[in-house]
mmCIF file of C-alpha atoms in Angstrom:
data_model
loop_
_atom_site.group_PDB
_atom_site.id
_atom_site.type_symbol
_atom_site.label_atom_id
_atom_site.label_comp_id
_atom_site.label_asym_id
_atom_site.label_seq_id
_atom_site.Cartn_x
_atom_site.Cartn_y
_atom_site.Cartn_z
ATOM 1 C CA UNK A 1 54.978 -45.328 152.050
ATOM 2 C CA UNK A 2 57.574 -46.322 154.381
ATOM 3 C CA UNK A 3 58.595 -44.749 157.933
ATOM 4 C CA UNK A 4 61.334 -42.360 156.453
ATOM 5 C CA UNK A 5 58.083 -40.972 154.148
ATOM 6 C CA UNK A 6 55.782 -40.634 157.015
ATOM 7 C CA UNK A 7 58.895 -38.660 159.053
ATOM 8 C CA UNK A 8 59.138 -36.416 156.053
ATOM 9 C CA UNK A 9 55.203 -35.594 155.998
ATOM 10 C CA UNK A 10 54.055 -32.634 157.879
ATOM 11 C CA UNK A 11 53.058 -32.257 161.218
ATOM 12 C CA UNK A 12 49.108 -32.295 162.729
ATOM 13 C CA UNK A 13 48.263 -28.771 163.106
ATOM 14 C CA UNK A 14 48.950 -28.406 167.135
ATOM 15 C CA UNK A 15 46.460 -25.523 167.984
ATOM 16 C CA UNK A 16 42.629 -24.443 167.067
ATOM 17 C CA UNK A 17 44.036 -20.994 165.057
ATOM 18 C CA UNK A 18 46.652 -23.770 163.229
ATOM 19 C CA UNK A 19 44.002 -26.098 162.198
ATOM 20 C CA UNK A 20 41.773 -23.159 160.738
ATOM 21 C CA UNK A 21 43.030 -19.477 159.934
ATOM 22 C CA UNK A 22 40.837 -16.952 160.721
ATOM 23 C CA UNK A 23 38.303 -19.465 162.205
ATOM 24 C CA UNK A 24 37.820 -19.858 165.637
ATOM 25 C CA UNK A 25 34.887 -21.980 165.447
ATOM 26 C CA UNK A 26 31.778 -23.119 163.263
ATOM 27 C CA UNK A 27 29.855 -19.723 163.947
ATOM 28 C CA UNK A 28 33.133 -17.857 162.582
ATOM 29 C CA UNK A 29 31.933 -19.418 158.706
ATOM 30 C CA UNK A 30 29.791 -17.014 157.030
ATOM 31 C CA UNK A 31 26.249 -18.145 156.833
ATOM 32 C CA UNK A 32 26.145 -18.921 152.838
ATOM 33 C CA UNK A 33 28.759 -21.212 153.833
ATOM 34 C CA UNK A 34 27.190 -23.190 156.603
ATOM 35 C CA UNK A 35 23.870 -23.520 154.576
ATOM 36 C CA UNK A 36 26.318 -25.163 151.185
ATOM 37 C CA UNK A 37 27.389 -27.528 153.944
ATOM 38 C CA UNK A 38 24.308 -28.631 155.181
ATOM 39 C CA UNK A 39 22.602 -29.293 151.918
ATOM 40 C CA UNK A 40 25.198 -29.293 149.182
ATOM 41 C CA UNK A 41 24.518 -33.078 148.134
ATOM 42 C CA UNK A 42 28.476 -34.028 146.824
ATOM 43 C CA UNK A 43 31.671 -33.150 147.850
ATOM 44 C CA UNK A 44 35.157 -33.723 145.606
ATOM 45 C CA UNK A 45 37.539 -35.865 147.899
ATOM 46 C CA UNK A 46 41.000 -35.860 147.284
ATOM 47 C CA UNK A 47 43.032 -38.662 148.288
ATOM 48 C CA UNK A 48 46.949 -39.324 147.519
ATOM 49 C CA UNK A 49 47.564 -42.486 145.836
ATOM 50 C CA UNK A 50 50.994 -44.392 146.947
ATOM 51 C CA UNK A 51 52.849 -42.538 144.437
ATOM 52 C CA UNK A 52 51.581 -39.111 145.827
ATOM 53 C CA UNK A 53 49.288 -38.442 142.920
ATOM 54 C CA UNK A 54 46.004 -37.073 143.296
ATOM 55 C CA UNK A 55 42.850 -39.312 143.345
ATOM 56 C CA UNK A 56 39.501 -37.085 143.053
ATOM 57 C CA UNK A 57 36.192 -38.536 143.492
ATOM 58 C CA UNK A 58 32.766 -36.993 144.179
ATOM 59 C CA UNK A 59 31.507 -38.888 147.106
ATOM 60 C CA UNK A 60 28.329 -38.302 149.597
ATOM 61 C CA UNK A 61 28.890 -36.378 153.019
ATOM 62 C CA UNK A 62 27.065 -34.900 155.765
ATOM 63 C CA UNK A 63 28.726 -31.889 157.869
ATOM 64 C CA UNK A 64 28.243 -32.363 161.644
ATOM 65 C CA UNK A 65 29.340 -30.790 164.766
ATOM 66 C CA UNK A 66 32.154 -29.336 162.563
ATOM 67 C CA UNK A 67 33.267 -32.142 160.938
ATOM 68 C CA UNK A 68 32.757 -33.910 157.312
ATOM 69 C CA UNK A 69 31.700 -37.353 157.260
ATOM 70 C CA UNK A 70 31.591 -39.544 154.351
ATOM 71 C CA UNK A 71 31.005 -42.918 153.341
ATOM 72 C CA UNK A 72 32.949 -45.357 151.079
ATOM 73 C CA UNK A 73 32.752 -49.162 150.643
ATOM 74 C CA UNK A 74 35.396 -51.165 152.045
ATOM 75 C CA UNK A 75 36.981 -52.305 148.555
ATOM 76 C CA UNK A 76 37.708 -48.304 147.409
ATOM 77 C CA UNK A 77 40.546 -47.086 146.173
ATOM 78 C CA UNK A 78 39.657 -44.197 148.724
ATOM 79 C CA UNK A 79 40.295 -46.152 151.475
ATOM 80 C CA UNK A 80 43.360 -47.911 150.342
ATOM 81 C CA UNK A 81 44.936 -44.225 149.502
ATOM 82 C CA UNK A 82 43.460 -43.388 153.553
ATOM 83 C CA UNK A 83 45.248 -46.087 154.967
ATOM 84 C CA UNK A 84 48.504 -44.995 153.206
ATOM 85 C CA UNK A 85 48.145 -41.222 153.630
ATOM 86 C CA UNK A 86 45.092 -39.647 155.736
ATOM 87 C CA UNK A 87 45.949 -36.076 154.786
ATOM 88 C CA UNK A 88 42.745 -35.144 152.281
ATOM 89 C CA UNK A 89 40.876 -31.831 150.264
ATOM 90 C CA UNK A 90 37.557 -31.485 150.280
ATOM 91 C CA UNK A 91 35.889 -29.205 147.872
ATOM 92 C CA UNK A 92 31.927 -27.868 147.031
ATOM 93 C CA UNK A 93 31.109 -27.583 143.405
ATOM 94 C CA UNK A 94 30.768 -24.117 142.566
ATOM 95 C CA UNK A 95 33.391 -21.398 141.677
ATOM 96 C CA UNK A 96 31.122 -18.063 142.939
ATOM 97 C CA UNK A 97 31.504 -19.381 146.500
ATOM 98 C CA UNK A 98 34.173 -21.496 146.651
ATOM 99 C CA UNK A 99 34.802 -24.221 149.739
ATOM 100 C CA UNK A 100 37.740 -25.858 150.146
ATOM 101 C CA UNK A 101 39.233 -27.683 153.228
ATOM 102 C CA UNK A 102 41.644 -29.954 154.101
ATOM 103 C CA UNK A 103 41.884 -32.587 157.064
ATOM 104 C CA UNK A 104 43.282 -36.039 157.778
ATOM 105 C CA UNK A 105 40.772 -38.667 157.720
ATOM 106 C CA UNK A 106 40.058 -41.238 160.770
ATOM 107 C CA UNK A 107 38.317 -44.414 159.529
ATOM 108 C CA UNK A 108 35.435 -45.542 161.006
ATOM 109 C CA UNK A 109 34.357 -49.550 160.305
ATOM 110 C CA UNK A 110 30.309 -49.461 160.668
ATOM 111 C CA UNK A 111 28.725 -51.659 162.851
ATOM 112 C CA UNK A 112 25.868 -52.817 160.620
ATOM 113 C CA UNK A 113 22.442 -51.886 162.490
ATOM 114 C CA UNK A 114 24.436 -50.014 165.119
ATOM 115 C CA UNK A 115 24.499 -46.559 166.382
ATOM 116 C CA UNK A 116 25.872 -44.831 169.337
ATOM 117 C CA UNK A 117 23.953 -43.299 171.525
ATOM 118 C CA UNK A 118 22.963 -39.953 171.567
ATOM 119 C CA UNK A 119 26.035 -37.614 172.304
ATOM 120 C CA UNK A 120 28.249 -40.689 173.185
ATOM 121 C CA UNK A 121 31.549 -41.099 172.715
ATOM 122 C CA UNK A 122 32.815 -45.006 171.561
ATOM 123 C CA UNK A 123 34.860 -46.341 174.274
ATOM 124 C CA UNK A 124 38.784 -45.924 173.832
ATOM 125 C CA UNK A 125 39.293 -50.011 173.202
ATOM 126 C CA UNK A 126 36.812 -49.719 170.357
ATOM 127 C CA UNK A 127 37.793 -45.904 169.026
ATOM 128 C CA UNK A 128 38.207 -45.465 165.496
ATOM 129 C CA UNK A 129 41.925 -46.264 164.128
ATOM 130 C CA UNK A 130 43.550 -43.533 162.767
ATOM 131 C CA UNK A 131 45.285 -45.078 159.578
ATOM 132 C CA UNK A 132 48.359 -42.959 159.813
ATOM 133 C CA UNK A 133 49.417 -44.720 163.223
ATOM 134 C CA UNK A 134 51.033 -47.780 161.023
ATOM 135 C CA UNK A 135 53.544 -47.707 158.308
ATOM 136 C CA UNK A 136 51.386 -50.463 156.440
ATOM 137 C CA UNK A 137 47.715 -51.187 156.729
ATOM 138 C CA UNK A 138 46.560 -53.945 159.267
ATOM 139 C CA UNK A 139 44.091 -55.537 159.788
ATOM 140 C CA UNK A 140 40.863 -53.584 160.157
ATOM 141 C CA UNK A 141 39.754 -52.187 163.047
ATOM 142 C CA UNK A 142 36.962 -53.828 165.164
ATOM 143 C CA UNK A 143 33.753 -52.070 163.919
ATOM 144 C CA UNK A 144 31.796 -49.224 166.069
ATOM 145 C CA UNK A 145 28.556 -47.939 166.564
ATOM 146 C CA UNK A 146 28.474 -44.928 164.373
ATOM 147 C CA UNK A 147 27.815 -41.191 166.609
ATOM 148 C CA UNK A 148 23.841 -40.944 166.520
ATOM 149 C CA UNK A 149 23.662 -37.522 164.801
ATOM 150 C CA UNK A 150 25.792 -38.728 162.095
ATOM 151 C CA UNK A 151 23.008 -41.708 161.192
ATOM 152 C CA UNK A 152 20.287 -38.904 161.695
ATOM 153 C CA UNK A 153 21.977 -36.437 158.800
ATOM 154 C CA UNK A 154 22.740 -39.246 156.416
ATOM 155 C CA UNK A 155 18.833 -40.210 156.465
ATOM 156 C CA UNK A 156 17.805 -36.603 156.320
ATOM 157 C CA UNK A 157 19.880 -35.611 154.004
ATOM 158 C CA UNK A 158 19.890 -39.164 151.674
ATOM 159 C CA UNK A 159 17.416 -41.408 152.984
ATOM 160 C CA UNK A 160 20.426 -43.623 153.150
ATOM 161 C CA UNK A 161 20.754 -45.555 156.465
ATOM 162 C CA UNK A 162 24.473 -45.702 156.811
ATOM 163 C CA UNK A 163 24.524 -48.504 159.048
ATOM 164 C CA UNK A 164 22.343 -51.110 157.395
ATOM 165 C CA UNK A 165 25.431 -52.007 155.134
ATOM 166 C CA UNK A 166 25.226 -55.599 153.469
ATOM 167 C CA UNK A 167 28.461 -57.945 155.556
ATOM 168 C CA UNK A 168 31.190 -58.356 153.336
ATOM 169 C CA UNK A 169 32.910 -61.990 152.097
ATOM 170 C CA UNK A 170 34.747 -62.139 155.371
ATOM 171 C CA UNK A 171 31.542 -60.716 157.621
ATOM 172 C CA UNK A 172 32.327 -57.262 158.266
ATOM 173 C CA UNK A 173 30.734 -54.361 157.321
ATOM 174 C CA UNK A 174 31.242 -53.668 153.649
ATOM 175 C CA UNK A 175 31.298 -49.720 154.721
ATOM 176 C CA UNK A 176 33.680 -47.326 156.244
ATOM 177 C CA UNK A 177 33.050 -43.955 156.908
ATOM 178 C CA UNK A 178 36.036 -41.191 157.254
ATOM 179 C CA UNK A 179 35.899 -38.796 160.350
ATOM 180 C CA UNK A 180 37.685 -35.324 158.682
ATOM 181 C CA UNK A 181 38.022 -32.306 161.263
ATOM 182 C CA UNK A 182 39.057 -29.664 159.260
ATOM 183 C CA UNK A 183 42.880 -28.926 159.709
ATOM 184 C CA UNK A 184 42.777 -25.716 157.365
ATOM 185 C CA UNK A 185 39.936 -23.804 155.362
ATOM 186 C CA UNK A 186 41.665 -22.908 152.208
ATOM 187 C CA UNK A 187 38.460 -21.414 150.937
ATOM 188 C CA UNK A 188 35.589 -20.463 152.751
ATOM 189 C CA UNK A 189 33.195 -19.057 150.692
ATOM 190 C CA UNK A 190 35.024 -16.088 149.024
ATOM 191 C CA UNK A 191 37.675 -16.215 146.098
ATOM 192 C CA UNK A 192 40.775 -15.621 146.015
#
């Protein structure tokens, strides 16, 4: 994707009501909804390859403080579509009560062993990259202690320690996981 494709690509919503109709906040999801999230066990991602087709994959995710997390090894074709194009679906199995979002993913590089303390936010030099800021991928970013509560729900909900990943050939973590706030609900629970 060059920098003429990336002018052509939508804007970030600018405003809470843009980045989710009819929701003003977490509480404004209807209860059914909230309890898929917490212990639905997959989620389909949907990631645009380089030539704007769709890539779907079911992939593991916890829902915190509003936001989907999920976890991907560093060699994915996920993350290689992220880099290119952050703009992502997210959808629950299950056509009765449908869930549907979309977002654009930040990537986080795990610090193997590491997480951030309770409630604290990484430092600006070592914040997450968001991959849309280049018109081709660079080098990674410097890993970062992954938020606390975000470790806690992967081991509740898993058992999976998200930040004892094995070092990859060059060192680094061989895990990323993608930050998605949710820019739009395009289903939340009802059909339509």
């Amino acid at each position: 994707m060059n920098d003429q494709d990336h002018a052509r690509l939508p804007s970030a919503p600018s405003s809470d009501s843009e980045r989710s109709p009819g929701l003003q906040n977490l509480q404004d999801l209807d209860p059914a909804v909230r309890s898929r999230l917490a212990t639905e066990r997959i989620v389909w991602l949907c990631t645009l390859r380089r030539n704007g087709s769709p890539h779907v994959t079911p992939v593991w995710f916890v829902f915190v403080r509003g936001t989907w997390w999920i976890g991907a090894d560093r060699a994915s074709v996920k993350l290689r579509n992220i880099e290119n194009d952050p703009r992502i679906s997210l959808a629950l199995e299950g056509g009765e009560a449908p869930v549907v979002a979309e977002g654009r993913a930040r990537i986080w590089h795990v610090t193997p062993g590491a997480a951030a303390a309770p409630d604290a936010e990484p430092a600006p030099e070592a914040a997450p990259t968001p991959s849309a800021t280049a018109a081709a991928p660079s080098d990674p970013a410097a890993p970062v202690p992954v938020p606390s509560d975000v470790v806690t729900a992967f081991l509740a909900k898993y058992d999976w320690d998200v930040t004892a990943t094995p070092p990859s050939a060059s060192g680094r973590s061989g895990r990323v996981l993608f930050e998605v706030p949710v820019d739009r609900w395009l289903l939340a629970g009802t059909a339509q």
